[in-house]
Amino acid sequence: GIVAAKLGAKEVVLTDLPTELPLISTNVDMNNVSSNTTVLPCSWGDAAHMAALPTLDVILVSDCIYTRNTDVLPLLLASTLRTLATPTTHIYMSYCYRENLMHDAVFFDAMDEHFDTTTHTHPDYPEVWLLEYTLKSEVRRGG
């Protein structure tokens, strides 16, 4: 998000758990992007946090899938992204296989229910994926 702000994005909203917001705010200040950057809490699945966010054209997700021996977090992330997405939202997610691809599949399966996915890879780094998500047409129409 800070890179997007530095590159001239009109408005950037950075989110994380409430406990992490002071560090994010410090990084915003250190990178001189406070004029176009807002820092807000977004605990996955928290309806109040999601309701406080503006409509988002682009959602950048980085390093958010990690094994914690539970399916709850990946499902909460997928549900949060579905709630935040509009028919014109593009979600770009970086993913690097680390520990347990089968565990991570819970997230990808949940995303596949509502989103069309395009996967981009680099031949020198096949373990790193850039996933592009857009709402499926039937979801956009309310189906």
mmCIF file of C-alpha atoms in Angstrom:
data_model
loop_
_atom_site.group_PDB
_atom_site.id
_atom_site.type_symbol
_atom_site.label_atom_id
_atom_site.label_comp_id
_atom_site.label_asym_id
_atom_site.label_seq_id
_atom_site.Cartn_x
_atom_site.Cartn_y
_atom_site.Cartn_z
ATOM 1 C CA GLY A 1 0.000 0.000 0.000
ATOM 2 C CA ILE A 2 2.784 2.446 0.805
ATOM 3 C CA VAL A 3 4.315 1.773 -2.618
ATOM 4 C CA ALA A 4 0.953 2.528 -4.237
ATOM 5 C CA ALA A 5 0.795 5.776 -2.282
ATOM 6 C CA LYS A 6 4.366 6.677 -3.285
ATOM 7 C CA LEU A 7 3.525 5.965 -6.926
ATOM 8 C CA GLY A 8 0.652 8.437 -6.850
ATOM 9 C CA ALA A 9 -2.498 6.526 -5.936
ATOM 10 C CA LYS A 10 -5.212 9.091 -5.256
ATOM 11 C CA GLU A 11 -6.296 7.448 -2.007
ATOM 12 C CA VAL A 12 -4.757 4.530 -0.102
ATOM 13 C CA VAL A 13 -6.278 2.778 2.896
ATOM 14 C CA LEU A 14 -3.925 0.569 4.897
ATOM 15 C CA THR A 15 -5.510 -1.948 7.239
ATOM 16 C CA ASP A 16 -4.395 -4.418 9.856
ATOM 17 C CA LEU A 17 -5.301 -5.586 13.313
ATOM 18 C CA PRO A 18 -5.850 -2.695 15.733
ATOM 19 C CA THR A 19 -2.683 -3.616 17.641
ATOM 20 C CA GLU A 20 -0.583 -3.093 14.498
ATOM 21 C CA LEU A 21 -1.908 0.346 13.531
ATOM 22 C CA PRO A 22 0.716 2.400 15.423
ATOM 23 C CA LEU A 23 3.510 0.716 13.454
ATOM 24 C CA ILE A 24 1.674 1.235 10.160
ATOM 25 C CA SER A 25 1.086 4.904 11.035
ATOM 26 C CA THR A 26 4.793 5.322 11.770
ATOM 27 C CA ASN A 27 5.643 3.796 8.382
ATOM 28 C CA VAL A 28 3.175 6.129 6.663
ATOM 29 C CA ASP A 29 4.809 9.137 8.331
ATOM 30 C CA MET A 30 8.350 7.938 7.605
ATOM 31 C CA ASN A 31 7.470 7.508 3.917
ATOM 32 C CA ASN A 32 5.773 10.910 3.651
ATOM 33 C CA VAL A 33 2.487 9.539 2.317
ATOM 34 C CA SER A 34 0.088 10.789 4.987
ATOM 35 C CA SER A 35 -1.577 13.188 2.523
ATOM 36 C CA ASN A 36 -3.121 10.332 0.526
ATOM 37 C CA THR A 37 -3.066 7.478 3.055
ATOM 38 C CA THR A 38 -5.482 6.499 5.806
ATOM 39 C CA VAL A 39 -4.796 3.803 8.392
ATOM 40 C CA LEU A 40 -7.818 1.844 9.648
ATOM 41 C CA PRO A 41 -8.427 -1.363 11.588
ATOM 42 C CA CYS A 42 -9.734 -4.398 9.739
ATOM 43 C CA SER A 43 -9.918 -7.563 11.762
ATOM 44 C CA TRP A 44 -11.109 -10.217 9.337
ATOM 45 C CA GLY A 45 -14.792 -10.899 9.819
ATOM 46 C CA ASP A 46 -15.381 -7.796 11.955
ATOM 47 C CA ALA A 47 -18.541 -6.205 10.513
ATOM 48 C CA ALA A 48 -17.922 -2.833 12.181
ATOM 49 C CA HIS A 49 -14.383 -2.615 10.789
ATOM 50 C CA MET A 50 -15.570 -3.520 7.281
ATOM 51 C CA ALA A 51 -18.440 -1.029 7.428
ATOM 52 C CA ALA A 52 -15.994 1.764 8.306
ATOM 53 C CA LEU A 53 -13.920 1.204 5.164
ATOM 54 C CA PRO A 54 -14.623 3.216 2.014
ATOM 55 C CA THR A 55 -15.554 1.577 -1.281
ATOM 56 C CA LEU A 56 -12.356 0.107 -2.693
ATOM 57 C CA ASP A 57 -11.431 -0.039 -6.384
ATOM 58 C CA VAL A 58 -8.306 -2.088 -5.733
ATOM 59 C CA ILE A 59 -7.443 -4.308 -2.791
ATOM 60 C CA LEU A 60 -3.820 -5.353 -2.338
ATOM 61 C CA VAL A 61 -3.254 -8.413 -0.161
ATOM 62 C CA SER A 62 0.264 -9.379 0.779
ATOM 63 C CA ASP A 63 1.577 -12.156 2.996
ATOM 64 C CA CYS A 64 -1.793 -12.894 4.598
ATOM 65 C CA ILE A 65 -2.011 -16.661 4.178
ATOM 66 C CA TYR A 66 -0.058 -18.516 6.809
ATOM 67 C CA THR A 67 -0.604 -21.743 8.639
ATOM 68 C CA ARG A 68 -1.989 -21.420 12.134
ATOM 69 C CA ASN A 69 -3.444 -24.923 12.371
ATOM 70 C CA THR A 70 -6.947 -23.627 11.813
ATOM 71 C CA ASP A 71 -9.242 -23.091 8.864
ATOM 72 C CA VAL A 72 -10.866 -20.109 10.563
ATOM 73 C CA LEU A 73 -8.371 -17.398 9.541
ATOM 74 C CA PRO A 74 -8.273 -18.263 5.825
ATOM 75 C CA LEU A 75 -12.069 -18.450 5.721
ATOM 76 C CA LEU A 76 -12.384 -15.123 7.550
ATOM 77 C CA LEU A 77 -10.004 -13.502 5.055
ATOM 78 C CA ALA A 78 -11.986 -14.854 2.094
ATOM 79 C CA SER A 79 -15.256 -13.720 3.658
ATOM 80 C CA THR A 80 -13.846 -10.253 4.361
ATOM 81 C CA LEU A 81 -12.626 -9.871 0.789
ATOM 82 C CA ARG A 82 -16.040 -10.965 -0.520
ATOM 83 C CA THR A 83 -17.746 -8.395 1.715
ATOM 84 C CA LEU A 84 -15.428 -5.579 0.610
ATOM 85 C CA ALA A 85 -15.490 -6.378 -3.111
ATOM 86 C CA THR A 86 -17.815 -4.504 -5.439
ATOM 87 C CA PRO A 87 -18.560 -5.470 -9.054
ATOM 88 C CA THR A 88 -15.651 -3.263 -10.171
ATOM 89 C CA THR A 89 -13.122 -4.149 -7.455
ATOM 90 C CA HIS A 90 -9.872 -5.837 -8.440
ATOM 91 C CA ILE A 91 -8.065 -7.797 -5.736
ATOM 92 C CA TYR A 92 -4.357 -8.467 -6.219
ATOM 93 C CA MET A 93 -2.798 -10.932 -3.839
ATOM 94 C CA SER A 94 0.786 -12.055 -3.558
ATOM 95 C CA TYR A 95 1.182 -15.611 -2.343
ATOM 96 C CA CYS A 96 4.284 -17.637 -1.612
ATOM 97 C CA TYR A 97 4.016 -21.318 -0.833
ATOM 98 C CA ARG A 98 5.624 -21.842 2.565
ATOM 99 C CA GLU A 99 4.380 -24.672 4.696
ATOM 100 C CA ASN A 100 1.228 -26.480 3.725
ATOM 101 C CA LEU A 101 -0.429 -25.869 0.375
ATOM 102 C CA MET A 102 -3.314 -28.173 1.323
ATOM 103 C CA HIS A 103 -4.080 -25.997 4.353
ATOM 104 C CA ASP A 104 -3.883 -22.883 2.191
ATOM 105 C CA ALA A 105 -6.310 -24.524 -0.260
ATOM 106 C CA VAL A 106 -9.115 -23.746 2.203
ATOM 107 C CA PHE A 107 -8.663 -20.061 1.347
ATOM 108 C CA PHE A 108 -8.377 -20.627 -2.395
ATOM 109 C CA ASP A 109 -11.464 -22.856 -2.457
ATOM 110 C CA ALA A 110 -13.456 -20.206 -0.576
ATOM 111 C CA MET A 111 -12.304 -17.514 -3.004
ATOM 112 C CA ASP A 112 -13.215 -19.691 -5.997
ATOM 113 C CA GLU A 113 -16.852 -19.710 -4.859
ATOM 114 C CA HIS A 114 -17.265 -15.990 -5.581
ATOM 115 C CA PHE A 115 -14.306 -14.829 -7.650
ATOM 116 C CA ASP A 116 -12.757 -15.436 -11.037
ATOM 117 C CA THR A 117 -9.024 -15.881 -10.662
ATOM 118 C CA THR A 118 -6.075 -15.155 -12.891
ATOM 119 C CA THR A 119 -2.714 -16.451 -11.669
ATOM 120 C CA HIS A 120 0.525 -14.825 -12.753
ATOM 121 C CA THR A 121 3.949 -16.322 -12.082
ATOM 122 C CA HIS A 122 7.536 -15.447 -12.901
ATOM 123 C CA PRO A 123 9.676 -18.213 -14.448
ATOM 124 C CA ASP A 124 12.514 -17.534 -12.004
ATOM 125 C CA TYR A 125 10.220 -17.648 -8.946
ATOM 126 C CA PRO A 126 7.559 -20.323 -9.549
ATOM 127 C CA GLU A 127 6.732 -20.524 -5.823
ATOM 128 C CA VAL A 128 5.533 -16.902 -5.840
ATOM 129 C CA TRP A 129 2.124 -16.221 -7.349
ATOM 130 C CA LEU A 130 0.312 -12.999 -8.082
ATOM 131 C CA LEU A 131 -3.397 -13.765 -7.982
ATOM 132 C CA GLU A 132 -5.909 -11.392 -9.526
ATOM 133 C CA TYR A 133 -9.494 -11.754 -8.308
ATOM 134 C CA THR A 134 -12.694 -10.227 -9.678
ATOM 135 C CA LEU A 135 -16.233 -11.120 -8.699
ATOM 136 C CA LYS A 136 -17.786 -13.805 -10.869
ATOM 137 C CA SER A 137 -20.434 -12.429 -13.206
ATOM 138 C CA GLU A 138 -23.247 -14.305 -11.426
ATOM 139 C CA VAL A 139 -22.110 -12.821 -8.094
ATOM 140 C CA ARG A 140 -22.021 -9.334 -9.649
ATOM 141 C CA ARG A 141 -25.626 -9.856 -10.770
ATOM 142 C CA GLY A 142 -26.636 -11.049 -7.310
ATOM 143 C CA GLY A 143 -26.765 -14.758 -8.105
#
